[in-house]
Amino acid sequence: MHHTLARARRTFVAAGIVAACAIVPTAQLASATPHSTGNASRAAAATGGCDVLAPGASAAAEAAVRAACSQLGIWYTWGGGHGPQPGATYGQVDPTDPASNHDPERLGFDCSGLVRYAYARATGQDILAGTANSQYHSSRVTARFGAAQGTGPLLPGDLMAWGGANSIHHIAVYLGAGKMVEARQSGTHVMVSDVRLGGDYNGAVRIGASPGQTGDFSTWGTDVWTHTEPSTTSARVNKFAGPTRVKVGCQKHAQLVEADGYRNDAWSYLPDYKAWITNIYIQGPAWLDGVPTCA
């Protein structure tokens, strides 16, 4: 049974999930020019050890690292960096954080504002506007790494993220050698930090200069499980708390599933998760367009 007609019903927007360092500010915020930091900031970047610290990254990713590093020493400001164009802006007061009381007077970035700026400068396109959560689930993601993988597979320019599956609240740019550059919190400046793999570290993503690859889709619904095999009776692998961007490697006909008013025997393999998901919970037709059949 095809479920294309119900796609509108399945378009899910996670309400109430707002990242503390990723609030889009109101229209009155002033935007800054990309070169507002000048030579002083570049000197600070050089002395602060902020640079591409490992080989293997794409040219765009290396450019993003250096763009983020060029802002070393600029204020963290709540909501900063989300003006009409990428670049530092004056921030807002976070009602939950007294340290942000002076953010409206500070020209700077929040975490996602810095990431937005870095990749805009690197690619010439504003490809990562939005919150940390939307950046983590962007269609520009070409690879995804779980928290348990640590920094082993990461390359400079990858984005490290903290929070829940669909409630990422902080994001930073990996430099290599266990270091990252971030806009961390009110009262501090854009800084180089040691990576933090504890707490609610969620994993990392790699950003491509081109839009999502063939096979890039979004799930829908809440608390949707993936499985080791294309069957609901196989072991569970991970749960998508809300809509999540996923790369589909291939699809096949397997167990017939009935859920949420739909009936479908198509399953998709998600290579980034090494798991299967019923096509019922992937936005699109029952048999996904442009996705090959699994061998």
PDB file of C-alpha atoms in Angstrom:
ATOM      1  CA  MET A   1       0.000   0.000   0.000  1.00  0.00           C
ATOM      2  CA  HIS A   2       1.427   3.312  -1.022  1.00  0.00           C
ATOM      3  CA  HIS A   3       1.278   6.064   1.560  1.00  0.00           C
ATOM      4  CA  THR A   4       2.319   9.062  -0.549  1.00  0.00           C
ATOM      5  CA  LEU A   5      -1.040  10.766   0.035  1.00  0.00           C
ATOM      6  CA  ALA A   6      -0.380  10.927   3.752  1.00  0.00           C
ATOM      7  CA  ARG A   7       2.976  12.706   3.503  1.00  0.00           C
ATOM      8  CA  ALA A   8       1.477  15.979   4.656  1.00  0.00           C
ATOM      9  CA  ARG A   9       0.209  14.315   7.802  1.00  0.00           C
ATOM     10  CA  ARG A  10       3.636  12.856   8.406  1.00  0.00           C
ATOM     11  CA  THR A  11       5.495  16.137   8.166  1.00  0.00           C
ATOM     12  CA  PHE A  12       6.554  16.504  11.756  1.00  0.00           C
ATOM     13  CA  VAL A  13       8.020  19.623  13.356  1.00  0.00           C
ATOM     14  CA  ALA A  14       9.505  19.088  16.780  1.00  0.00           C
ATOM     15  CA  ALA A  15       7.945  21.819  18.881  1.00  0.00           C
ATOM     16  CA  GLY A  16       9.516  23.176  21.997  1.00  0.00           C
ATOM     17  CA  ILE A  17      13.013  21.883  21.249  1.00  0.00           C
ATOM     18  CA  VAL A  18      15.193  24.978  21.315  1.00  0.00           C
ATOM     19  CA  ALA A  19      18.943  24.772  21.678  1.00  0.00           C
ATOM     20  CA  ALA A  20      20.412  27.123  24.256  1.00  0.00           C
ATOM     21  CA  CYS A  21      23.184  28.151  21.884  1.00  0.00           C
ATOM     22  CA  ALA A  22      21.030  28.076  18.761  1.00  0.00           C
ATOM     23  CA  ILE A  23      18.130  30.501  19.097  1.00  0.00           C
ATOM     24  CA  VAL A  24      17.380  32.395  15.930  1.00  0.00           C
ATOM     25  CA  PRO A  25      17.361  36.036  17.008  1.00  0.00           C
ATOM     26  CA  THR A  26      14.765  38.636  16.203  1.00  0.00           C
ATOM     27  CA  ALA A  27      14.961  40.907  13.211  1.00  0.00           C
ATOM     28  CA  GLN A  28      16.505  43.837  15.052  1.00  0.00           C
ATOM     29  CA  LEU A  29      19.859  42.087  15.418  1.00  0.00           C
ATOM     30  CA  ALA A  30      22.617  43.880  13.552  1.00  0.00           C
ATOM     31  CA  SER A  31      24.760  41.793  11.217  1.00  0.00           C
ATOM     32  CA  ALA A  32      28.496  42.156  11.105  1.00  0.00           C
ATOM     33  CA  THR A  33      30.811  41.986   8.140  1.00  0.00           C
ATOM     34  CA  PRO A  34      32.723  38.727   7.645  1.00  0.00           C
ATOM     35  CA  HIS A  35      36.010  40.530   8.280  1.00  0.00           C
ATOM     36  CA  SER A  36      35.051  42.222  11.549  1.00  0.00           C
ATOM     37  CA  THR A  37      37.825  40.489  13.492  1.00  0.00           C
ATOM     38  CA  GLY A  38      40.701  41.614  11.263  1.00  0.00           C
ATOM     39  CA  ASN A  39      44.371  40.889  11.833  1.00  0.00           C
ATOM     40  CA  ALA A  40      44.073  40.694  15.615  1.00  0.00           C
ATOM     41  CA  SER A  41      41.781  37.700  15.388  1.00  0.00           C
ATOM     42  CA  ARG A  42      43.997  35.950  12.866  1.00  0.00           C
ATOM     43  CA  ALA A  43      46.951  36.442  15.183  1.00  0.00           C
ATOM     44  CA  ALA A  44      44.912  35.061  18.074  1.00  0.00           C
ATOM     45  CA  ALA A  45      44.022  32.019  15.979  1.00  0.00           C
ATOM     46  CA  ALA A  46      47.668  31.374  15.226  1.00  0.00           C
ATOM     47  CA  THR A  47      48.751  31.610  18.861  1.00  0.00           C
ATOM     48  CA  GLY A  48      45.752  29.641  20.102  1.00  0.00           C
ATOM     49  CA  GLY A  49      46.577  26.509  18.112  1.00  0.00           C
ATOM     50  CA  CYS A  50      43.380  26.810  16.106  1.00  0.00           C
ATOM     51  CA  ASP A  51      43.965  25.240  12.694  1.00  0.00           C
ATOM     52  CA  VAL A  52      43.577  22.032  10.705  1.00  0.00           C
ATOM     53  CA  LEU A  53      45.370  19.587  13.005  1.00  0.00           C
ATOM     54  CA  ALA A  54      45.073  16.345  11.023  1.00  0.00           C
ATOM     55  CA  PRO A  55      45.148  15.267   7.356  1.00  0.00           C
ATOM     56  CA  GLY A  56      42.368  13.813   5.241  1.00  0.00           C
ATOM     57  CA  ALA A  57      39.657  16.484   5.263  1.00  0.00           C
ATOM     58  CA  SER A  58      38.134  17.931   2.116  1.00  0.00           C
ATOM     59  CA  ALA A  59      39.176  21.366   0.930  1.00  0.00           C
ATOM     60  CA  ALA A  60      35.794  22.763   2.001  1.00  0.00           C
ATOM     61  CA  ALA A  61      36.094  21.241   5.481  1.00  0.00           C
ATOM     62  CA  GLU A  62      39.605  22.656   5.913  1.00  0.00           C
ATOM     63  CA  ALA A  63      38.340  26.065   4.794  1.00  0.00           C
ATOM     64  CA  ALA A  64      35.518  25.827   7.332  1.00  0.00           C
ATOM     65  CA  VAL A  65      37.991  25.069  10.113  1.00  0.00           C
ATOM     66  CA  ARG A  66      40.087  28.101   9.217  1.00  0.00           C
ATOM     67  CA  ALA A  67      37.018  30.325   8.943  1.00  0.00           C
ATOM     68  CA  ALA A  68      35.905  29.277  12.433  1.00  0.00           C
ATOM     69  CA  CYS A  69      39.435  29.798  13.742  1.00  0.00           C
ATOM     70  CA  SER A  70      39.482  33.310  12.283  1.00  0.00           C
ATOM     71  CA  GLN A  71      36.815  34.180  14.851  1.00  0.00           C
ATOM     72  CA  LEU A  72      38.840  33.033  17.852  1.00  0.00           C
ATOM     73  CA  GLY A  73      38.438  35.554  20.667  1.00  0.00           C
ATOM     74  CA  ILE A  74      35.073  36.899  19.491  1.00  0.00           C
ATOM     75  CA  TRP A  75      32.328  36.896  22.126  1.00  0.00           C
ATOM     76  CA  TYR A  76      29.922  34.050  22.596  1.00  0.00           C
ATOM     77  CA  THR A  77      26.524  35.709  22.522  1.00  0.00           C
ATOM     78  CA  TRP A  78      23.188  33.943  22.865  1.00  0.00           C
ATOM     79  CA  GLY A  79      21.475  33.924  19.460  1.00  0.00           C
ATOM     80  CA  GLY A  80      24.503  35.476  17.766  1.00  0.00           C
ATOM     81  CA  GLY A  81      25.300  34.712  14.154  1.00  0.00           C
ATOM     82  CA  HIS A  82      21.734  34.290  12.914  1.00  0.00           C
ATOM     83  CA  GLY A  83      21.214  37.558  11.083  1.00  0.00           C
ATOM     84  CA  PRO A  84      20.141  37.841   7.440  1.00  0.00           C
ATOM     85  CA  GLN A  85      23.670  36.947   6.358  1.00  0.00           C
ATOM     86  CA  PRO A  86      26.260  34.697   8.059  1.00  0.00           C
ATOM     87  CA  GLY A  87      28.445  36.636  10.466  1.00  0.00           C
ATOM     88  CA  ALA A  88      28.578  37.914  14.023  1.00  0.00           C
ATOM     89  CA  THR A  89      25.500  39.694  15.393  1.00  0.00           C
ATOM     90  CA  TYR A  90      24.448  41.182  18.711  1.00  0.00           C
ATOM     91  CA  GLY A  91      22.813  38.616  20.938  1.00  0.00           C
ATOM     92  CA  GLN A  92      19.868  38.283  23.283  1.00  0.00           C
ATOM     93  CA  VAL A  93      19.375  37.698  26.986  1.00  0.00           C
ATOM     94  CA  ASP A  94      18.826  34.064  27.839  1.00  0.00           C
ATOM     95  CA  PRO A  95      16.246  34.240  30.661  1.00  0.00           C
ATOM     96  CA  THR A  96      17.711  31.069  32.195  1.00  0.00           C
ATOM     97  CA  ASP A  97      21.314  32.311  32.257  1.00  0.00           C
ATOM     98  CA  PRO A  98      22.354  35.454  34.196  1.00  0.00           C
ATOM     99  CA  ALA A  99      25.718  35.365  32.415  1.00  0.00           C
ATOM    100  CA  SER A 100      23.897  36.392  29.215  1.00  0.00           C
ATOM    101  CA  ASN A 101      22.677  39.745  30.574  1.00  0.00           C
ATOM    102  CA  HIS A 102      25.258  41.629  28.511  1.00  0.00           C
ATOM    103  CA  ASP A 103      24.850  39.540  25.350  1.00  0.00           C
ATOM    104  CA  PRO A 104      22.736  42.242  23.623  1.00  0.00           C
ATOM    105  CA  GLU A 105      25.823  44.487  23.878  1.00  0.00           C
ATOM    106  CA  ARG A 106      28.222  41.840  22.544  1.00  0.00           C
ATOM    107  CA  LEU A 107      28.912  41.190  18.871  1.00  0.00           C
ATOM    108  CA  GLY A 108      29.466  37.477  18.452  1.00  0.00           C
ATOM    109  CA  PHE A 109      28.171  33.987  17.809  1.00  0.00           C
ATOM    110  CA  ASP A 110      26.341  31.182  19.503  1.00  0.00           C
ATOM    111  CA  CYS A 111      27.466  27.643  18.658  1.00  0.00           C
ATOM    112  CA  SER A 112      25.358  27.184  15.546  1.00  0.00           C
ATOM    113  CA  GLY A 113      25.984  30.753  14.423  1.00  0.00           C
ATOM    114  CA  LEU A 114      29.715  30.015  14.342  1.00  0.00           C
ATOM    115  CA  VAL A 115      29.163  26.764  12.419  1.00  0.00           C
ATOM    116  CA  ARG A 116      26.889  28.585   9.973  1.00  0.00           C
ATOM    117  CA  TYR A 117      29.547  31.260   9.388  1.00  0.00           C
ATOM    118  CA  ALA A 118      32.370  28.728   8.978  1.00  0.00           C
ATOM    119  CA  TYR A 119      30.660  26.704   6.264  1.00  0.00           C
ATOM    120  CA  ALA A 120      29.258  29.772   4.514  1.00  0.00           C
ATOM    121  CA  ARG A 121      32.769  31.159   4.177  1.00  0.00           C
ATOM    122  CA  ALA A 122      34.070  27.755   3.086  1.00  0.00           C
ATOM    123  CA  THR A 123      31.462  27.049   0.414  1.00  0.00           C
ATOM    124  CA  GLY A 124      30.241  30.493  -0.621  1.00  0.00           C
ATOM    125  CA  GLN A 125      26.699  29.381   0.256  1.00  0.00           C
ATOM    126  CA  ASP A 126      24.608  29.746   3.405  1.00  0.00           C
ATOM    127  CA  ILE A 127      24.151  25.985   3.686  1.00  0.00           C
ATOM    128  CA  LEU A 128      23.825  25.608   7.490  1.00  0.00           C
ATOM    129  CA  ALA A 129      21.476  28.364   8.613  1.00  0.00           C
ATOM    130  CA  GLY A 130      19.392  27.344  11.628  1.00  0.00           C
ATOM    131  CA  THR A 131      19.841  25.695  14.994  1.00  0.00           C
ATOM    132  CA  ALA A 132      22.404  23.155  16.113  1.00  0.00           C
ATOM    133  CA  ASN A 133      19.709  20.499  15.823  1.00  0.00           C
ATOM    134  CA  SER A 134      18.894  21.370  12.212  1.00  0.00           C
ATOM    135  CA  GLN A 135      22.596  21.481  11.316  1.00  0.00           C
ATOM    136  CA  TYR A 136      23.114  18.010  12.776  1.00  0.00           C
ATOM    137  CA  HIS A 137      20.229  16.697  10.653  1.00  0.00           C
ATOM    138  CA  SER A 138      21.048  18.752   7.549  1.00  0.00           C
ATOM    139  CA  SER A 139      20.654  17.292   4.061  1.00  0.00           C
ATOM    140  CA  ARG A 140      24.314  18.285   3.601  1.00  0.00           C
ATOM    141  CA  VAL A 141      25.427  15.516   5.966  1.00  0.00           C
ATOM    142  CA  THR A 142      27.412  12.893   4.068  1.00  0.00           C
ATOM    143  CA  ALA A 143      28.514  10.712   7.008  1.00  0.00           C
ATOM    144  CA  ARG A 144      27.401  10.211  10.582  1.00  0.00           C
ATOM    145  CA  PHE A 145      29.414   8.891  13.547  1.00  0.00           C
ATOM    146  CA  GLY A 146      28.014   7.574  16.814  1.00  0.00           C
ATOM    147  CA  ALA A 147      29.202   8.648  20.245  1.00  0.00           C
ATOM    148  CA  ALA A 148      30.751   5.247  20.895  1.00  0.00           C
ATOM    149  CA  GLN A 149      33.125   5.743  17.951  1.00  0.00           C
ATOM    150  CA  GLY A 150      34.883   8.611  19.712  1.00  0.00           C
ATOM    151  CA  THR A 151      37.194  10.730  17.597  1.00  0.00           C
ATOM    152  CA  GLY A 152      38.776   7.811  15.722  1.00  0.00           C
ATOM    153  CA  PRO A 153      36.898   8.262  12.427  1.00  0.00           C
ATOM    154  CA  LEU A 154      36.633  12.057  12.610  1.00  0.00           C
ATOM    155  CA  LEU A 155      38.339  14.497  10.262  1.00  0.00           C
ATOM    156  CA  PRO A 156      38.881  18.243  10.630  1.00  0.00           C
ATOM    157  CA  GLY A 157      35.685  20.114   9.823  1.00  0.00           C
ATOM    158  CA  ASP A 158      33.365  17.417  11.173  1.00  0.00           C
ATOM    159  CA  LEU A 159      30.684  18.763  13.498  1.00  0.00           C
ATOM    160  CA  MET A 160      30.556  17.325  17.008  1.00  0.00           C
ATOM    161  CA  ALA A 161      27.181  17.537  18.740  1.00  0.00           C
ATOM    162  CA  TRP A 162      25.638  17.201  22.199  1.00  0.00           C
ATOM    163  CA  GLY A 163      22.033  16.485  23.123  1.00  0.00           C
ATOM    164  CA  GLY A 164      19.303  13.991  22.318  1.00  0.00           C
ATOM    165  CA  ALA A 165      18.515  12.329  19.006  1.00  0.00           C
ATOM    166  CA  ASN A 166      16.323  15.215  17.881  1.00  0.00           C
ATOM    167  CA  SER A 167      17.238  17.821  20.491  1.00  0.00           C
ATOM    168  CA  ILE A 168      20.857  18.727  19.780  1.00  0.00           C
ATOM    169  CA  HIS A 169      21.705  21.768  21.925  1.00  0.00           C
ATOM    170  CA  HIS A 170      25.411  22.328  21.209  1.00  0.00           C
ATOM    171  CA  ILE A 171      27.668  21.904  18.199  1.00  0.00           C
ATOM    172  CA  ALA A 172      31.385  22.476  17.567  1.00  0.00           C
ATOM    173  CA  VAL A 173      33.907  22.148  14.733  1.00  0.00           C
ATOM    174  CA  TYR A 174      36.476  19.363  15.094  1.00  0.00           C
ATOM    175  CA  LEU A 175      40.094  20.386  14.406  1.00  0.00           C
ATOM    176  CA  GLY A 176      41.841  17.024  14.737  1.00  0.00           C
ATOM    177  CA  ALA A 177      44.230  15.811  17.452  1.00  0.00           C
ATOM    178  CA  GLY A 178      41.438  15.779  20.043  1.00  0.00           C
ATOM    179  CA  LYS A 179      40.720  19.505  19.702  1.00  0.00           C
ATOM    180  CA  MET A 180      37.699  21.507  18.584  1.00  0.00           C
ATOM    181  CA  VAL A 181      36.743  25.155  18.132  1.00  0.00           C
ATOM    182  CA  GLU A 182      33.461  26.287  19.626  1.00  0.00           C
ATOM    183  CA  ALA A 183      31.289  29.148  20.783  1.00  0.00           C
ATOM    184  CA  ARG A 184      30.477  27.598  24.140  1.00  0.00           C
ATOM    185  CA  GLN A 185      28.501  29.801  26.526  1.00  0.00           C
ATOM    186  CA  SER A 186      27.747  33.354  27.626  1.00  0.00           C
ATOM    187  CA  GLY A 187      30.612  35.168  29.293  1.00  0.00           C
ATOM    188  CA  THR A 188      33.248  33.391  27.188  1.00  0.00           C
ATOM    189  CA  HIS A 189      34.750  33.846  23.738  1.00  0.00           C
ATOM    190  CA  VAL A 190      35.107  31.599  20.695  1.00  0.00           C
ATOM    191  CA  MET A 191      37.763  29.158  21.882  1.00  0.00           C
ATOM    192  CA  VAL A 192      39.755  26.025  21.224  1.00  0.00           C
ATOM    193  CA  SER A 193      38.773  23.207  23.611  1.00  0.00           C
ATOM    194  CA  ASP A 194      39.653  19.598  24.235  1.00  0.00           C
ATOM    195  CA  VAL A 195      36.884  17.420  22.854  1.00  0.00           C
ATOM    196  CA  ARG A 196      34.297  16.300  25.412  1.00  0.00           C
ATOM    197  CA  LEU A 197      33.092  12.755  24.813  1.00  0.00           C
ATOM    198  CA  GLY A 198      31.198  12.295  28.062  1.00  0.00           C
ATOM    199  CA  GLY A 199      27.833  13.544  29.230  1.00  0.00           C
ATOM    200  CA  ASP A 200      25.290  13.832  26.443  1.00  0.00           C
ATOM    201  CA  TYR A 201      27.758  13.787  23.570  1.00  0.00           C
ATOM    202  CA  ASN A 202      25.633  12.441  20.713  1.00  0.00           C
ATOM    203  CA  GLY A 203      28.144  11.935  17.897  1.00  0.00           C
ATOM    204  CA  ALA A 204      29.391  13.811  14.860  1.00  0.00           C
ATOM    205  CA  VAL A 205      28.491  14.483  11.241  1.00  0.00           C
ATOM    206  CA  ARG A 206      30.490  15.278   8.115  1.00  0.00           C
ATOM    207  CA  ILE A 207      29.274  18.090   5.885  1.00  0.00           C
ATOM    208  CA  GLY A 208      29.490  18.065   2.091  1.00  0.00           C
ATOM    209  CA  ALA A 209      29.477  21.152  -0.095  1.00  0.00           C
ATOM    210  CA  SER A 210      26.739  19.645  -2.260  1.00  0.00           C
ATOM    211  CA  PRO A 211      23.183  18.834  -1.106  1.00  0.00           C
ATOM    212  CA  GLY A 212      22.424  15.400   0.256  1.00  0.00           C
ATOM    213  CA  GLN A 213      23.439  12.378  -1.732  1.00  0.00           C
ATOM    214  CA  THR A 214      21.029  10.076  -3.506  1.00  0.00           C
ATOM    215  CA  GLY A 215      19.330   8.119  -0.776  1.00  0.00           C
ATOM    216  CA  ASP A 216      19.007  11.034   1.670  1.00  0.00           C
ATOM    217  CA  PHE A 217      15.583  10.977   3.343  1.00  0.00           C
ATOM    218  CA  SER A 218      13.824  11.907   6.561  1.00  0.00           C
ATOM    219  CA  THR A 219      12.042   9.652   8.998  1.00  0.00           C
ATOM    220  CA  TRP A 220       8.758  10.694  10.570  1.00  0.00           C
ATOM    221  CA  GLY A 221       6.911   9.865  13.754  1.00  0.00           C
ATOM    222  CA  THR A 222       8.237   9.549  17.295  1.00  0.00           C
ATOM    223  CA  ASP A 223      10.097   6.759  19.117  1.00  0.00           C
ATOM    224  CA  VAL A 224      10.685   4.756  15.937  1.00  0.00           C
ATOM    225  CA  TRP A 225      13.034   1.766  16.323  1.00  0.00           C
ATOM    226  CA  THR A 226      15.450   0.319  13.804  1.00  0.00           C
ATOM    227  CA  HIS A 227      16.302  -3.397  13.750  1.00  0.00           C
ATOM    228  CA  THR A 228      19.195  -5.723  12.995  1.00  0.00           C
ATOM    229  CA  GLU A 229      17.134  -7.426  10.278  1.00  0.00           C
ATOM    230  CA  PRO A 230      14.150  -6.285   8.141  1.00  0.00           C
ATOM    231  CA  SER A 231      11.730  -7.642  10.716  1.00  0.00           C
ATOM    232  CA  THR A 232      10.056  -6.234  13.806  1.00  0.00           C
ATOM    233  CA  THR A 233      10.915  -9.436  15.681  1.00  0.00           C
ATOM    234  CA  SER A 234      14.676  -8.932  15.229  1.00  0.00           C
ATOM    235  CA  ALA A 235      16.763  -7.102  17.805  1.00  0.00           C
ATOM    236  CA  ARG A 236      16.331  -3.370  18.171  1.00  0.00           C
ATOM    237  CA  VAL A 237      19.314  -1.165  17.295  1.00  0.00           C
ATOM    238  CA  ASN A 238      18.451   2.487  17.945  1.00  0.00           C
ATOM    239  CA  LYS A 239      15.413   4.684  18.422  1.00  0.00           C
ATOM    240  CA  PHE A 240      14.615   7.894  16.508  1.00  0.00           C
ATOM    241  CA  ALA A 241      12.898  10.129  19.043  1.00  0.00           C
ATOM    242  CA  GLY A 242      11.598  12.363  16.250  1.00  0.00           C
ATOM    243  CA  PRO A 243      12.111  13.090  12.549  1.00  0.00           C
ATOM    244  CA  THR A 244      15.724  12.402  11.586  1.00  0.00           C
ATOM    245  CA  ARG A 245      17.697  12.793   8.356  1.00  0.00           C
ATOM    246  CA  VAL A 246      18.980   9.391   7.256  1.00  0.00           C
ATOM    247  CA  LYS A 247      20.917   7.957   4.325  1.00  0.00           C
ATOM    248  CA  VAL A 248      19.236   4.922   2.781  1.00  0.00           C
ATOM    249  CA  GLY A 249      21.650   2.477   1.186  1.00  0.00           C
ATOM    250  CA  CYS A 250      19.132   0.106  -0.383  1.00  0.00           C
ATOM    251  CA  GLN A 251      15.647  -1.355   0.150  1.00  0.00           C
ATOM    252  CA  LYS A 252      14.025  -4.759  -0.086  1.00  0.00           C
ATOM    253  CA  HIS A 253      10.707  -6.552   0.337  1.00  0.00           C
ATOM    254  CA  ALA A 254      10.617  -8.440   3.636  1.00  0.00           C
ATOM    255  CA  GLN A 255       8.234  -8.661   6.604  1.00  0.00           C
ATOM    256  CA  LEU A 256       4.799  -7.110   6.057  1.00  0.00           C
ATOM    257  CA  VAL A 257       4.243  -4.415   8.692  1.00  0.00           C
ATOM    258  CA  GLU A 258       1.033  -2.672   9.729  1.00  0.00           C
ATOM    259  CA  ALA A 259       1.502   0.542  11.728  1.00  0.00           C
ATOM    260  CA  ASP A 260      -0.171   3.927  12.092  1.00  0.00           C
ATOM    261  CA  GLY A 261      -2.776   3.023   9.489  1.00  0.00           C
ATOM    262  CA  TYR A 262      -0.259   1.864   6.879  1.00  0.00           C
ATOM    263  CA  ARG A 263       0.606  -1.562   5.527  1.00  0.00           C
ATOM    264  CA  ASN A 264       3.910  -2.150   3.741  1.00  0.00           C
ATOM    265  CA  ASP A 265       6.475  -4.920   3.242  1.00  0.00           C
ATOM    266  CA  ALA A 266       9.329  -2.616   2.131  1.00  0.00           C
ATOM    267  CA  TRP A 267      12.316  -2.100   4.426  1.00  0.00           C
ATOM    268  CA  SER A 268      15.295   0.233   4.039  1.00  0.00           C
ATOM    269  CA  TYR A 269      18.882  -0.368   5.138  1.00  0.00           C
ATOM    270  CA  LEU A 270      20.557   2.583   6.925  1.00  0.00           C
ATOM    271  CA  PRO A 271      24.330   2.171   6.511  1.00  0.00           C
ATOM    272  CA  ASP A 272      25.201   4.850   9.061  1.00  0.00           C
ATOM    273  CA  TYR A 273      23.311   2.890  11.731  1.00  0.00           C
ATOM    274  CA  LYS A 274      23.916  -0.614  10.355  1.00  0.00           C
ATOM    275  CA  ALA A 275      20.214  -1.213  10.825  1.00  0.00           C
ATOM    276  CA  TRP A 276      16.878  -1.646   9.031  1.00  0.00           C
ATOM    277  CA  ILE A 277      13.724   0.451   9.221  1.00  0.00           C
ATOM    278  CA  THR A 278      10.300  -0.188   7.750  1.00  0.00           C
ATOM    279  CA  ASN A 279       9.554   2.194   4.879  1.00  0.00           C
ATOM    280  CA  ILE A 280       6.349   3.138   6.670  1.00  0.00           C
ATOM    281  CA  TYR A 281       8.404   5.528   8.776  1.00  0.00           C
ATOM    282  CA  ILE A 282      10.378   7.099   5.924  1.00  0.00           C
ATOM    283  CA  GLN A 283       8.834  10.087   4.194  1.00  0.00           C
ATOM    284  CA  GLY A 284       8.036   9.244   0.593  1.00  0.00           C
ATOM    285  CA  PRO A 285       6.220   6.543  -1.360  1.00  0.00           C
ATOM    286  CA  ALA A 286       5.978   2.980  -0.081  1.00  0.00           C
ATOM    287  CA  TRP A 287       8.839   1.974  -2.408  1.00  0.00           C
ATOM    288  CA  LEU A 288      11.371   4.841  -2.278  1.00  0.00           C
ATOM    289  CA  ASP A 289      12.270   6.582  -5.520  1.00  0.00           C
ATOM    290  CA  GLY A 290      15.885   6.369  -6.646  1.00  0.00           C
ATOM    291  CA  VAL A 291      16.932   3.787  -4.022  1.00  0.00           C
ATOM    292  CA  PRO A 292      18.339   0.478  -5.334  1.00  0.00           C
ATOM    293  CA  THR A 293      17.089  -2.944  -4.307  1.00  0.00           C
ATOM    294  CA  CYS A 294      19.380  -4.662  -1.800  1.00  0.00           C
ATOM    295  CA  ALA A 295      21.389  -7.526  -3.244  1.00  0.00           C
TER     296      ALA A 295
END
